[in-house]
Coordinates of C-alpha atoms and ligand atoms in Angstrom, one line a residue:
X1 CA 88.2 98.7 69.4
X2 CA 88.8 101.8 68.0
X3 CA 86.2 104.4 68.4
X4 CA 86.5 108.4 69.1
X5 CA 86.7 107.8 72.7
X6 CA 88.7 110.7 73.5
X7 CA 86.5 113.0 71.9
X8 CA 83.2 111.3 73.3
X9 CA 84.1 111.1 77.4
X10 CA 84.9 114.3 78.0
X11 CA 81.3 115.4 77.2
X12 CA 79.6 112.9 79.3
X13 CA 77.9 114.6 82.7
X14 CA 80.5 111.5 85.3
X15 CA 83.8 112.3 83.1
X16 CA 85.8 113.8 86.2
X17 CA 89.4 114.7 84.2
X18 CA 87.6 118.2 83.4
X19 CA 90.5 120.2 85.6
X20 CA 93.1 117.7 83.9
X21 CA 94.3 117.4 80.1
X22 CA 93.3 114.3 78.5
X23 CA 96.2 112.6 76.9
X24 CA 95.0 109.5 75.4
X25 CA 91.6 107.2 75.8
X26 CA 92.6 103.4 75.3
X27 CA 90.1 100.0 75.8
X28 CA 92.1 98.5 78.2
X29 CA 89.9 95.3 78.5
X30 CA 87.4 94.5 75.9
X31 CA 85.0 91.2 76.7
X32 CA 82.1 90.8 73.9
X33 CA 79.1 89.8 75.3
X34 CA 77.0 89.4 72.0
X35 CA 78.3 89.9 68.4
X36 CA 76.7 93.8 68.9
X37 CA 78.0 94.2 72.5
X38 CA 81.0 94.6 74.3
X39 CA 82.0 95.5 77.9
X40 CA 85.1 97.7 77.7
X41 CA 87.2 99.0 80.1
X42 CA 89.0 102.5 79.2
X43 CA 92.1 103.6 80.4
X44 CA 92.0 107.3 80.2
X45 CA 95.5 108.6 80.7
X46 CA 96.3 112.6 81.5
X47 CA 99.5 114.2 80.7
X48 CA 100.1 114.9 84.5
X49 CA 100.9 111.3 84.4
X50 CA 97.9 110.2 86.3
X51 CA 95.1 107.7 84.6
X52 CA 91.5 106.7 85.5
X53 CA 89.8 103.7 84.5
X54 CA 86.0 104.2 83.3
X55 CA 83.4 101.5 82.3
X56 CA 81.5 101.1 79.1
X57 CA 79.0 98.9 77.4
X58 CA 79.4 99.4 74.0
X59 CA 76.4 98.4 71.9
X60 CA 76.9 98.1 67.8
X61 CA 74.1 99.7 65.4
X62 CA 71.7 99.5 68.0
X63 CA 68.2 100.8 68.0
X64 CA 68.3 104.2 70.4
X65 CA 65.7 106.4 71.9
X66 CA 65.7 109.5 69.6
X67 CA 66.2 111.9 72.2
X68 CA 68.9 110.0 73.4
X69 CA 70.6 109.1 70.4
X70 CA 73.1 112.5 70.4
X71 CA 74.4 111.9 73.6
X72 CA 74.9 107.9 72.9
X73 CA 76.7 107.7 69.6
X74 CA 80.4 107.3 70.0
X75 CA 81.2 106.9 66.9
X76 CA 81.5 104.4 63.4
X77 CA 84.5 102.5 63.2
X78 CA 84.6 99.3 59.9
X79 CA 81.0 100.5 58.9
X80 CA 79.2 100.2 62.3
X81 CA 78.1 102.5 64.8
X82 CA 79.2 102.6 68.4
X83 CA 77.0 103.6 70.9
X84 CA 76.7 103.7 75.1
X85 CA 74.5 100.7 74.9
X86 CA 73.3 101.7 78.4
X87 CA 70.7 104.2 76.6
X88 CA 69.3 101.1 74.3
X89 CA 66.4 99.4 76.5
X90 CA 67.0 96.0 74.9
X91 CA 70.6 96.2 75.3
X92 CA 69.9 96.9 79.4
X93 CA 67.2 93.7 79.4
X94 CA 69.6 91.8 77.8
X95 CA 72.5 92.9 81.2
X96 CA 69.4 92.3 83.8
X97 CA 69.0 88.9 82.3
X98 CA 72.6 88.0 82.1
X99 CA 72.6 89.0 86.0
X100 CA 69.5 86.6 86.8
X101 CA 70.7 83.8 84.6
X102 CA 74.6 84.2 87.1
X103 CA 76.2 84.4 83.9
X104 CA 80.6 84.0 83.5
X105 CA 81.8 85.8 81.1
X106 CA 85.8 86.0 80.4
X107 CA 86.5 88.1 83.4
X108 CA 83.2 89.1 83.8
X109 CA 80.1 87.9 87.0
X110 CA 77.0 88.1 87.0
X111 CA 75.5 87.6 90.4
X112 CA 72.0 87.5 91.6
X113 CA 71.0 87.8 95.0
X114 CA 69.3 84.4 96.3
X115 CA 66.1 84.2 95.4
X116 CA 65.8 87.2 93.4
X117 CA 63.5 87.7 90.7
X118 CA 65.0 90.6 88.2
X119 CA 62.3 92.2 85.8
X120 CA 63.6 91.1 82.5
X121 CA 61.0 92.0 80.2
X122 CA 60.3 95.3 81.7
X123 CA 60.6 99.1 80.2
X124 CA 64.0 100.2 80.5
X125 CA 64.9 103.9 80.3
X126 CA 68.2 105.5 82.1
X127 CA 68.1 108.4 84.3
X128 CA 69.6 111.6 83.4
X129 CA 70.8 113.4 85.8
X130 CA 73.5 115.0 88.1
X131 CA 74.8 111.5 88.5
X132 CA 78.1 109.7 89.1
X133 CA 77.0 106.6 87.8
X134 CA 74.8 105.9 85.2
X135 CA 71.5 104.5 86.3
X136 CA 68.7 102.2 83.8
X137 CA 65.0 102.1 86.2
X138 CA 63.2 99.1 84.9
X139 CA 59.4 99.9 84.9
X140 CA 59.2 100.2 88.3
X141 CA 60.8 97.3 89.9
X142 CA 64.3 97.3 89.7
X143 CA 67.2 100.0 89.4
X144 CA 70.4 99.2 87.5
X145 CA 73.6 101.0 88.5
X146 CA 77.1 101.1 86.3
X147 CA 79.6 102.5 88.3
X148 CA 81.7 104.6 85.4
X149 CA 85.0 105.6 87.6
X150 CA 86.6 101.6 88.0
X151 CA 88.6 101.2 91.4
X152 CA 89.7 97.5 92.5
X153 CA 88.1 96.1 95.2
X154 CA 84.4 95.6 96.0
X155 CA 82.2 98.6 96.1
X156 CA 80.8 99.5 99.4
X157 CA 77.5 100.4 97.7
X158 CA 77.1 96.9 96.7
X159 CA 78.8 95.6 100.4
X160 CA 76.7 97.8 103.0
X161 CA 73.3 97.6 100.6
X162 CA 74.1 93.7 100.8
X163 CA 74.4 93.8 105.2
X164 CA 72.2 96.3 106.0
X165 CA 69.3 94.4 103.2
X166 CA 70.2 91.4 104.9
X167 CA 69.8 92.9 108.3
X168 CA 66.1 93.6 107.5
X169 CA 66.8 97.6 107.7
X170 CA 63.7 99.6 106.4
X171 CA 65.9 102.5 105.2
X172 CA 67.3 100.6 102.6
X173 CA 66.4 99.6 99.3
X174 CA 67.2 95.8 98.9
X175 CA 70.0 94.2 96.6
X176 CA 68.7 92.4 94.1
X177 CA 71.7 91.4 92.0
X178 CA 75.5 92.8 90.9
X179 CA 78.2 92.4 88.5
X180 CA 81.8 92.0 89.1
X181 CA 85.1 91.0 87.0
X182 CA 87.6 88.9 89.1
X183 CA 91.5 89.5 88.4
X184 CA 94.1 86.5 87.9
X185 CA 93.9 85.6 91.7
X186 CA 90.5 86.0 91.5
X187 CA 90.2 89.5 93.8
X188 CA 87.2 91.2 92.6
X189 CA 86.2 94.6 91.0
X190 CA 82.6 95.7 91.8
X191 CA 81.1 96.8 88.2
X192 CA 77.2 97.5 88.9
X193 CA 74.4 96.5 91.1
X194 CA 70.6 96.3 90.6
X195 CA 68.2 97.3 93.7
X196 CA 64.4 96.8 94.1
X197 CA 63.3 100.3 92.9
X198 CA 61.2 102.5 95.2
X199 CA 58.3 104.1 92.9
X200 CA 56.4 107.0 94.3
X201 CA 59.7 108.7 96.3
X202 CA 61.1 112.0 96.4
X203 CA 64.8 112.4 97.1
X204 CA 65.5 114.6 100.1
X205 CA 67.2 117.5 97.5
X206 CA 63.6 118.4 95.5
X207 CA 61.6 118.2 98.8
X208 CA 64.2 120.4 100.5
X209 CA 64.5 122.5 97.7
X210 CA 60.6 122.9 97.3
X211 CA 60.6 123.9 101.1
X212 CA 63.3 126.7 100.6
X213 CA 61.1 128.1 97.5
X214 CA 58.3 128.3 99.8
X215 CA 59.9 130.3 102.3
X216 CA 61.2 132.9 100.0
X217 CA 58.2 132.7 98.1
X218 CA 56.7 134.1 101.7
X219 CA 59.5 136.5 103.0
X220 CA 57.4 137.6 106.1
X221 CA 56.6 134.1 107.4
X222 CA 58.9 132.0 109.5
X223 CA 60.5 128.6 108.4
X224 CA 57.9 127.0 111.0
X225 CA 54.7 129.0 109.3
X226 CA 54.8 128.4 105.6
X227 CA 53.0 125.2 104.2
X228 CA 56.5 123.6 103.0
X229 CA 58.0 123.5 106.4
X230 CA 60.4 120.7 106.2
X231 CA 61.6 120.0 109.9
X232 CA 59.4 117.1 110.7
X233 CA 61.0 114.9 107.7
X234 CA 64.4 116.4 108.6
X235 CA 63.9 114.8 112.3
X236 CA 62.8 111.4 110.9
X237 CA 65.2 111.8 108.8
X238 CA 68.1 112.5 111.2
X239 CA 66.4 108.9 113.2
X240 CA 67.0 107.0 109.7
X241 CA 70.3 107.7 109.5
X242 CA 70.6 106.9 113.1
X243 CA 69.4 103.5 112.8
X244 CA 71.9 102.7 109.8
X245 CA 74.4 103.5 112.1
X246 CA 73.3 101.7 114.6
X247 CA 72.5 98.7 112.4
X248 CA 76.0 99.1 110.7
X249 CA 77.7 99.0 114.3
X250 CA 76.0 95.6 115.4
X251 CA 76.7 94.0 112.0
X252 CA 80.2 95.3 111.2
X253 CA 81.5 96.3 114.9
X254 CA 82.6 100.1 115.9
X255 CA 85.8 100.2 117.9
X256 CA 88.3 103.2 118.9
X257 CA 90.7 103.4 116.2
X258 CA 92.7 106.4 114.8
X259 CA 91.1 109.4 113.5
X260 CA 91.5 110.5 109.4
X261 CA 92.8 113.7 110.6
X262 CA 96.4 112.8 108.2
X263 CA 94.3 112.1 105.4
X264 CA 92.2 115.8 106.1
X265 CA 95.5 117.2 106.2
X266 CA 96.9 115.8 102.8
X267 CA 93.0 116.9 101.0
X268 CA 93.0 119.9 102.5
X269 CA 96.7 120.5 101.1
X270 CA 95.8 119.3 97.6
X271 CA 92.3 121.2 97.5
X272 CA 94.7 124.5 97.8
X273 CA 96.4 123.6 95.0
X274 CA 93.6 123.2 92.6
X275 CA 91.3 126.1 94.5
X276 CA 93.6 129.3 95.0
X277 CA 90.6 130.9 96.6
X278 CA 91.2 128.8 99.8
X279 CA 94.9 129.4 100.6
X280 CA 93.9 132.5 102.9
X281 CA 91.7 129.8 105.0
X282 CA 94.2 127.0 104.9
X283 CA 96.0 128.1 107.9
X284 CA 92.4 128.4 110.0
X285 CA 91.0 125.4 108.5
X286 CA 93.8 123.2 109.2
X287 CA 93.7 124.2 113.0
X288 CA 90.1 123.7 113.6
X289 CA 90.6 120.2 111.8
X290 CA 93.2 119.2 115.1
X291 CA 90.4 118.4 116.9
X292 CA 90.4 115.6 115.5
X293 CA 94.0 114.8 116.9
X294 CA 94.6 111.2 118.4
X295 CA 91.8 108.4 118.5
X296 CA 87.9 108.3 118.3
X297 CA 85.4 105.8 117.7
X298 CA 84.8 104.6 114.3
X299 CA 82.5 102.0 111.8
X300 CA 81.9 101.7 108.4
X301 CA 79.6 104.5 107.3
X302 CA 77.8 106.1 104.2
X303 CA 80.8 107.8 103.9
X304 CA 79.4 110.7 100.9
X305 CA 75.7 111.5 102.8
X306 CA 73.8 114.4 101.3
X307 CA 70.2 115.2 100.7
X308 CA 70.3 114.2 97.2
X309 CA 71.4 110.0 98.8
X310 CA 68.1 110.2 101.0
X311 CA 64.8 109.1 99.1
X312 CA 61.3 109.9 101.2
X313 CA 59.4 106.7 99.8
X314 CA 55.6 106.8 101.2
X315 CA 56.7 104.4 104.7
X316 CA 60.1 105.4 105.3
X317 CA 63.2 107.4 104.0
X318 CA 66.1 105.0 102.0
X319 CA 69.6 105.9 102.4
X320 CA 71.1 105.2 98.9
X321 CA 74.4 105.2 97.0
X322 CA 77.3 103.3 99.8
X323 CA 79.7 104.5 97.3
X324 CA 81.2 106.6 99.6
X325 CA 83.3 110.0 97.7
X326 CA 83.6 109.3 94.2
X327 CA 87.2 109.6 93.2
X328 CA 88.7 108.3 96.6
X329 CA 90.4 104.9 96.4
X330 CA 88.3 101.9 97.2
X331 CA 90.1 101.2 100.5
X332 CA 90.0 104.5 101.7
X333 CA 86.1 104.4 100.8
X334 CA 85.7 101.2 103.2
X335 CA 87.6 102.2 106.1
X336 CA 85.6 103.1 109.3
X337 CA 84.7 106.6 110.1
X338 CA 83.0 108.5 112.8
X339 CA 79.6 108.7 112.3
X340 CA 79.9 112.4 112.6
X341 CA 81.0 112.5 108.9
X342 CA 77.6 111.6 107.4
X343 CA 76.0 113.6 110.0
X344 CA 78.3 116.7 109.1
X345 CA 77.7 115.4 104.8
X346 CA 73.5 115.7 105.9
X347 CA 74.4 119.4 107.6
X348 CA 76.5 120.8 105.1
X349 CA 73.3 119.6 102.5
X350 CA 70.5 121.5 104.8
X351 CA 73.3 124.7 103.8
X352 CA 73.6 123.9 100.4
X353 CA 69.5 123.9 99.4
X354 CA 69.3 127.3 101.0
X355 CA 72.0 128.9 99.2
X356 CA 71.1 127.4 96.3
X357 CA 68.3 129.2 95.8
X358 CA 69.6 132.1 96.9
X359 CA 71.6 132.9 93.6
X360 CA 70.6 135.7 92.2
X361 CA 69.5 137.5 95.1
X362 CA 73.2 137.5 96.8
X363 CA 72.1 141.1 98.4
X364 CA 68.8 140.5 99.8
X365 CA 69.5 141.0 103.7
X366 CA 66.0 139.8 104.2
X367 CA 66.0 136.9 102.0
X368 CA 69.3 135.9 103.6
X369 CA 68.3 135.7 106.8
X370 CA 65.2 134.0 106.3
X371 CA 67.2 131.0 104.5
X372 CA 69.8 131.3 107.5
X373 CA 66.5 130.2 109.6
X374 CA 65.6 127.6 107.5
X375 CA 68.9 126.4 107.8
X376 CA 69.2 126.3 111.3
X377 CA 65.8 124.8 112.2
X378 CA 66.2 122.2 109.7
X379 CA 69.6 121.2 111.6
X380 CA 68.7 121.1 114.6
X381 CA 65.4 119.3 114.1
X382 CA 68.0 116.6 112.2
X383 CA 70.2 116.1 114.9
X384 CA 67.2 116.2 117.2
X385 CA 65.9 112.6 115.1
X386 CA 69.5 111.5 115.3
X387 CA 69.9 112.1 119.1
X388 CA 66.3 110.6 119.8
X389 CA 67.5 107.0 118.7
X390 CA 71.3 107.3 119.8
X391 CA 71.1 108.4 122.9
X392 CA 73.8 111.3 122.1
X393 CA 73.0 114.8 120.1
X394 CA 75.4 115.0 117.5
X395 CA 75.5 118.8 118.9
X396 CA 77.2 117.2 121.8
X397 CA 80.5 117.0 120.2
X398 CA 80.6 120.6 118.5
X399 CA 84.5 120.0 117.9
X400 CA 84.3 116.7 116.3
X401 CA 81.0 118.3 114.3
X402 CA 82.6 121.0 112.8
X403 CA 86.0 119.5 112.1
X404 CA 83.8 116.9 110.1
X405 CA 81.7 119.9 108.4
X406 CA 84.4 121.7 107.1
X407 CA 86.4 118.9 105.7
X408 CA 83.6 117.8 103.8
X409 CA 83.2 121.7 102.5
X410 CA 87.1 121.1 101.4
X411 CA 85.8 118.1 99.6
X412 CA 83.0 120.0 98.2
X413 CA 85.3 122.7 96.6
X414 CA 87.7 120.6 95.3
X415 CA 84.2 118.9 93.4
X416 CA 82.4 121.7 92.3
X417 CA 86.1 123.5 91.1
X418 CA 86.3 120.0 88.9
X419 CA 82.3 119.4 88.1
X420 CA 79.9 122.8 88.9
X421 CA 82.6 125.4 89.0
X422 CA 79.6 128.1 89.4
X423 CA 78.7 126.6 92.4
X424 CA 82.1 126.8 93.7
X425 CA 81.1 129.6 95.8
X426 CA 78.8 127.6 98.0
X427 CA 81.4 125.4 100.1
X428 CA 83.7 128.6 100.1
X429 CA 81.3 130.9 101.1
X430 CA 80.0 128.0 103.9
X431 CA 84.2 127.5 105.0
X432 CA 84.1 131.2 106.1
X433 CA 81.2 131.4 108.2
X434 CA 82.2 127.9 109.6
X435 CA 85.6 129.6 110.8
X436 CA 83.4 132.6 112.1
X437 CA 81.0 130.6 113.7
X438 CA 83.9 128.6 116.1
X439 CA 83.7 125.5 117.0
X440 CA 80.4 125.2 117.8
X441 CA 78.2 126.3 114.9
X442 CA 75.1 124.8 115.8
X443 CA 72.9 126.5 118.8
Ligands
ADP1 N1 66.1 102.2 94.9 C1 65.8 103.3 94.2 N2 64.5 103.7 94.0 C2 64.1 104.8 93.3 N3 65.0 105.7 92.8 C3 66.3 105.4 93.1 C4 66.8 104.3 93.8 N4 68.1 104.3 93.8 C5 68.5 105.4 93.2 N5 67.4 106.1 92.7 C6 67.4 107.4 92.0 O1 68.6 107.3 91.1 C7 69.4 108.5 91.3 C8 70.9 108.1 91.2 O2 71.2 107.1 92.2 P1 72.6 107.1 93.0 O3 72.8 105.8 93.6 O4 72.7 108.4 93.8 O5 73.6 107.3 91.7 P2 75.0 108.0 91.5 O6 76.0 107.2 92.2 O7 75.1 108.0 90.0 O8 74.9 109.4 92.1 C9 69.0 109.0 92.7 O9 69.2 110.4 92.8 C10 67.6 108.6 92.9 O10 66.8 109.6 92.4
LIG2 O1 77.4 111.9 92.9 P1 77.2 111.7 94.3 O2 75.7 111.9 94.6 O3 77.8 110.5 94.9 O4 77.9 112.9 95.1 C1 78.7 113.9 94.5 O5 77.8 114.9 93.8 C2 77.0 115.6 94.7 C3 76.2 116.6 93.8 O6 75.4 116.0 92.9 C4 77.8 116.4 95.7 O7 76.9 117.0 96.6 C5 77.0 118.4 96.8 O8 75.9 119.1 96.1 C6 74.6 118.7 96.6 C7 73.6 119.5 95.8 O9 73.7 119.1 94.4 C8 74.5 119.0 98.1 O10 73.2 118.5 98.6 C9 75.6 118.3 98.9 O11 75.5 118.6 100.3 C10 76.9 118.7 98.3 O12 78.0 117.9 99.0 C11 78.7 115.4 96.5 O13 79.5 116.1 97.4 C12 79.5 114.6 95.5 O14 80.3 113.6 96.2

C-alpha cells in the first residue's frame, strides 16, 4: 500500500503528533477484507525517535457522501482511489456484519456479544466531532467506535462497558459486539466496539454549556434563578457516577494499594517540558501533589471523566468512553485508581464550561463572578449526588481532591498545548487559582 499517508494524517481532527515532526507514515500490517477494503495498520514514526501506531480502513473507489468526500480521499495509487472507508455507509454495514457473522480474518476478530442482534441494514453516517476515535451511529440502534491511536492490550472501554453491561448498570450503554487482532501468542489488541445507541440524549458538555449561556445571558440573576439552572442533573449526575463506582468495586474489587503519585511526578515533569508557561508553578504543584504520598484505596475507574463522557438519555445519565487518557499506555489505562480522579476529571469539567464561555469577555468582573457561582453550585450539588449514594462527600478528602484536580489540569495542558492550543489557557489559568485556593478548594 502506498498512498499519501503522510500528507493525509496530519490533517485528521485524532492525529496527536501535532507538537512532534512527522518523519515517515508506513502500513505496518495490511489484512484485505474485500478486494476494495483493507484494514491497515500505520506506523507513524517522528524524528524524536518515538512512533505511534494508528488504525485505518481503507476503502478502494468507493461511493462517499459528498460533503464528506474532502476529508476521506487519501489518495490514488495504480489508478484507484483510497479513501477512510469509515465515511462510506456500505463500507461500515459491511464491518457491522462481519462483527455479527464472528468473522476471522488473518489477524483480525470479530466478536459479537451473545445474543446480539447488530443493525446491518441500517443508515450509517459517522460523527464529526471533537473526537478521539472515530464513531459510525447506525440509524439509531447501534454506535460503532474505531479506536485510531493502537496500544496492545485490551481496551478498558470495551472491558468495563462489557462488566458493568453485564452487571445490569443503568448508566451504561450495553456492548453489543467488538473487534480485536490477536498477536503470535495470541494476546489481544482491542480495535473497535459497537454499543446499543441511546437516541434522544444530550451529552453533559451542550447541556452544561446551554446552562452557562443562560446565566450570562441574565447577569443579574443567580445560577439558582435562571430557567437553565443545571444543579439538579449535576446531583444525579454525581449519584451515577457513584453507582459505577460502586458497581465497579463489587465486580472488580478495591483494595489499598499504592498511590500514582511517581507517575504525577514524571507528567508533571514532562508537561514542563512541552508547556514553558508552567515551570513557575512546578515547584507548587509538585508539593500539593504529596498528598498523595504512601497508600490509598484504589479500583479500576473511568479513568478520563468529563462532561463531554456523560450522556443525559430521557431515564438515566450513561457514562461513556472506558478508554481512560488517550495517549497513556494501555496498562497504565487499566490500573486501579482512587475514585477521586473521575470525581476531580467531572470538577475540573464544571470549570471548563464556565470559562469557556467566558472568552471574549476576559474583563468582565461581573460576568466572572457570576460563572464563578455557577461553578461552585454546580460542584457542590455533584459531590452532594456522589456523597448521597457513598456514604462519603468527596469534599471530605480536600487533600486527595485537589491533588487529583490539579493533575488532571497538568494532563489537560499538556492536551490542549498538543490539540486546542487556544484553549491552553483554561487548565493554566484553573492551576493558579487551584494553588491559591489551598488544599481545600471546594466550600
Ligand atoms: N451509546 C451512545 N449513544 C448515543 N451517543 C453516543 C453513544 N456513545 C457515544 N455517543 C456519542 O459519540 C460521541 C463520541 O463518543 P466517545 O466514546 O466519547 O468517543 P471518543 O473516544 O472518540 O471521544 C460522544 O460524544 C457522544 O455524543
Ligand atoms: O477525547 P476524549 O473525550 O477521550 O478526551 C480528551 O478530549 C477532551 C476534549 O474533547 C478533553 O477534555 C477537556 O475539554 C473538555 C471540553 O472540551 C472539558 O469538559 C474537560 O473537562 C477537559 O478535560 C480530555 O481531557 C481529553 O482526554
Amino acid at each position: 500500500m502506498n498512498l499519501p499517508f503522510i500528507e493525509w494524517l496530519p490533517k485528521q481532527r485524532w492525529y496527536a503528533g501535532r507538537a512532534r515532526v512527522l518523519s515517515s507514515v508506513t502500513p505496518s500490517v495490511v489484512t484485505a477484507l474485500a478486494p476494495d477494503l483493507d484494514h491497515a495498520l500505520l506506523l507513524a514514526s517522528y524524528a524524536d525517535g518515538g512512533s505511534e501506531v494508528y488504525q485505518l480502513f481503507v476503502g478502494w473507489d468507493l461511493e462517499l457522501p459528498e460533503e464528506f468526500a474532502g476529508q476521506a480521499t487519501i489518495g490514488a495509487q495504480d489508478g484507484r482511489t483510497g479513501c477512510d472507508a469509515l465515511f462510506s455507509p456500505d463500507a461500515a454495514r459491511r464491518l457491522l456484519t462481519l462483527i455479527q457473522a464472528g468473522a476471522t480474518t488473518g489477524p483480525l476478530r470479530f466478536l459479537p456479544e451473545p445474543e446480539a442482534s447488530l443493525p446491518v441494514d441500517a443508515p450509517a453516517r459517522v460523527i464529526e466531532g471533537e473526537q478521539t476515535n472515530t464513531s459510525v451511529i447506525f440509524d439509531t440502534e447501534a454506535i460503532l467506535k474505531v479506536f485510531r491511536r493502537v496500544n496492545a492490550g485490551r481496551n478498558p472501554d470495551v472491558e468495563l462497558n462489557r462488566v458493568l453491561a453485564r452487571a445490569g448498570s443503568p448508566h451504561v450503554a450495553a456492548l453489543l459486539g467488538a473487534m480485536e487482532s490477536v498477536d503470535e501468542r495470541g494476546a489481544p489488541t482491542s480495535l473497535a466496539m459497537v454499543t446499543a445507541y441511546a437516541p434522544n440524549s444530550a451529552d453533559g458538555w451542550s447541556m452544561a454549556m446551554a446552562s452557562v449561556r443562560d446565566l450570562l445571558a441574565e447577569a443579574d440573576l443567580r445560577a439558582d434563578e435562571v430557567g437553565g439552572d443545571f444543579a439538579s442533573e449535576s446531583f444525579r449526575l454525581g449519584e451515577a457516577v457513584a453507582e459505577v463506582h460502586a458497581t465497579l468495586a463489587v465486580e472488580l474489587g478495591s483494595v489499598a494499594g499504592p498511590s500514582p503519585l511517581p507517575e504525577m511526578r514524571r507528567r508533571l515533569e514532562r508537561t514542563v517540558a512541552e508547556v514553558p508557561e508552567l515551570v513557575d508553578l512546578a515547584g507548587a504543584v509538585a508539593d500539593r501533589l504529596s498528598a498523595l504520598e504512601g497508600q490509598i484505596v484504589v479500583q479500576r475507574i473511568h479513568g478520563d471523566l468529563h462532561l463531554g463522557q456523560a450522556l443525559r438519555t430521557p431515564d438515566h445519565w450513561f457514562l461513556i468512553d472506558f478508554e481512560g487518557e488517550p495517549g497513556q499506555p494501555v496498562a497504565e489505562r487499566r490500573r486501579a485508581d482512587s475514585p477521586m480522579r473521575d470525581v476531580a476529571g467531572m470538577l475540573r469539567s464544571f470549570d471548563y464550561a464556565a470559562n469557556q464561555l467566558l472568552r471574549g469577555e476576559p474583563n468582565d468582573e461581573q460576568l466572572a463572578y457570576r460563572a464563578r457561582e455557577w461553578v461552585q453550585r454546580n460542584r457542590g450539588a455533584f459531590c452532594d449526588g456522589y456523597g448521597h449514594v457513598t456514604g462519603v462527600d468527596p469534599r471530605a478528602l480536600p487533600g486527595l481532591l485537589s491533588a487529583y484536580e490539579l493533575d488532571k489540569a497538568v494532563y489537560e495542558a499538556a492536551y490542549e498545548a498538543r490539540h486546542r492550543p487556544d484553549w491552553l489557557w483554561i487548565p493554566l489559568k484553573s492551576i493558579r487559582a487551584l494553588l491559591a485556593a489551598g488544599p481545600n478548594p471546594i466550600p
